[in-house]
Amino acid sequence: MRKKFQSITSKINTIAAILILLIIWQTVSALGIVPGYMLPSPVQVVKAFIQEFPLLMENAKVTLLEAFIGLACGVSFGFVMAVLMDRFEVLYKAFYPLVVLTQTIPTVAVAPLLVLWFGYEMLPKIILIVIATFFPVTVGVLDGFRSADKDTMNLLRSMGASEFQIFRYVKLPGSMGQFFASLRISVAYSVVGAVISEWLGGFSGLGVYMTRVKKAFSFDKMFAVIFLISLISLLLMKLVDFLQKKCMPWEDTKNE
Amino acid sequence: MSELIVKNVSKSFDGRKIIQNVNVTLHEGELVCLLGVSGGGKTTLFNVISGLTIPDEGQVFLDGEEITGKPGKISYMLQKDLLLPYRTIEDNVALPLVIKGMSKKEARKQAAPYFAEFGLEGTEKKYPRQLSGGMRQRAALMRTYMFSRNVALLDEPFSALDTITKSSMHTWYLNIMEQIHLSTLFITHDIDEAILLSDRIYLLTGKPGEITQEIVIREPKPRRADFNLTEEFLQYKRLILEKIG
């Protein structure tokens, strides 16, 4: 009860902060302190959002499709990498530094190359998303596997469990918390990755839409699309939270 | 019949001898205690018995069959309950059967009748974190029992519990042992606990650890409620302290 009350009050604080920011923004624009073509007012942004809604949805569909395919491939690939690196120490030693290295390459820098190699269709975009999303999963899940309790594994061994059974009953369920934490990050990366790759070449998608309205200096539409992208990321992250709750019912139980 | 024999077992790690020439016998229905200071090789000996560690010398027999270095014959229970937090109690205790190749459904069915005996009725669908420390230890013991019906190895199973819970667990354990015809080899560093529960006590002392003394507790079971307040109890304690010190 108390907890619920606390979460409501903390939400009230957040909402209040957002409202205050919006009011300041609206005032600044309305008083003409910053010219309208440089910073549209919140009301203008909402208007643009409503006006452009059908077009935004059409482009969002493309971006979401890319993000989903990329995310699915990236997460599966990341998961398989983690399993293999956990199972075979040699692979861990050989590939772990490489995996870390891939993350030091800025995705924006790779994107033009991918466009050069794979064209303007979907493939380069999906490859970029895979590069961006597999890493958190590999590192998170591998960490989960490796932090499995030694005593528990020994106990199962004493019961005659095979390595596969130990993996299935101890390591795999034990790493689910980390898996979902990584997935939450990867989901956000996948949307951002899709948009970035669309900037650099493509025929439709929110990134393409963004470049188009930027060139037209329609900053109200620009803000509308930014708002939409963060809304999509937020919703997807909530979806991951929901999935986690469904998949890990024991986390929800209280001590009695 | 179930009888566990440990014969002339020695084990070194990194050139340092941990246990030397250890002989232990556990007869059916007995509770035998290994009493010794921490770091004296008790846990090494347990790992040898459960088959996780292969001894440098010596053998382990269960009912006449050699089980040296063969896991999957005798399971154990530790101070930590090691219940899997993401499995319900029912699935935790049934796990050994699933590992042996039984289907989940069949394993649950096999485990079901024992919940009452172990005082765990109503916890089937709960997760370990919903239970108290004492209840979790019961579940851990039940899991050990589901694995190997006859012999239980317990490594300081009650030492993490508070004194009152511990004392009620002692009574409970002696009772349940009687009911399910369990033989127990018990590790502890708690002298009172050893005298209170055991039929026989092996003192494991020195470095490397050797069994220097075998003490038989001649007090009929079930033990009187105030056994630990009697003169006999104190005599045993005095004797052990002398030998250990």
Short mmCIF file of C-alpha atoms in Angstrom, two decimals, chain A residues 13-27:
data_model
loop_
_atom_site.label_atom_id
_atom_site.label_comp_id
_atom_site.label_asym_id
_atom_site.label_seq_id
_atom_site.Cartn_x
_atom_site.Cartn_y
_atom_site.Cartn_z
CA ASN A 13 6.97 14.66 -9.47
CA THR A 14 7.97 13.52 -12.94
CA ILE A 15 4.74 14.72 -14.49
CA ALA A 16 5.08 18.07 -12.76
CA ALA A 17 8.64 18.49 -14.06
CA ILE A 18 7.52 17.72 -17.62
CA LEU A 19 4.59 20.12 -17.37
CA ILE A 20 6.81 22.93 -16.10
CA LEU A 21 9.28 22.37 -18.94
CA LEU A 22 6.46 22.42 -21.48
CA ILE A 23 5.06 25.64 -20.03
CA ILE A 24 8.47 27.32 -20.18
CA TRP A 25 8.96 26.11 -23.75
CA GLN A 26 5.52 27.36 -24.81
CA THR A 27 6.11 30.74 -23.16
#
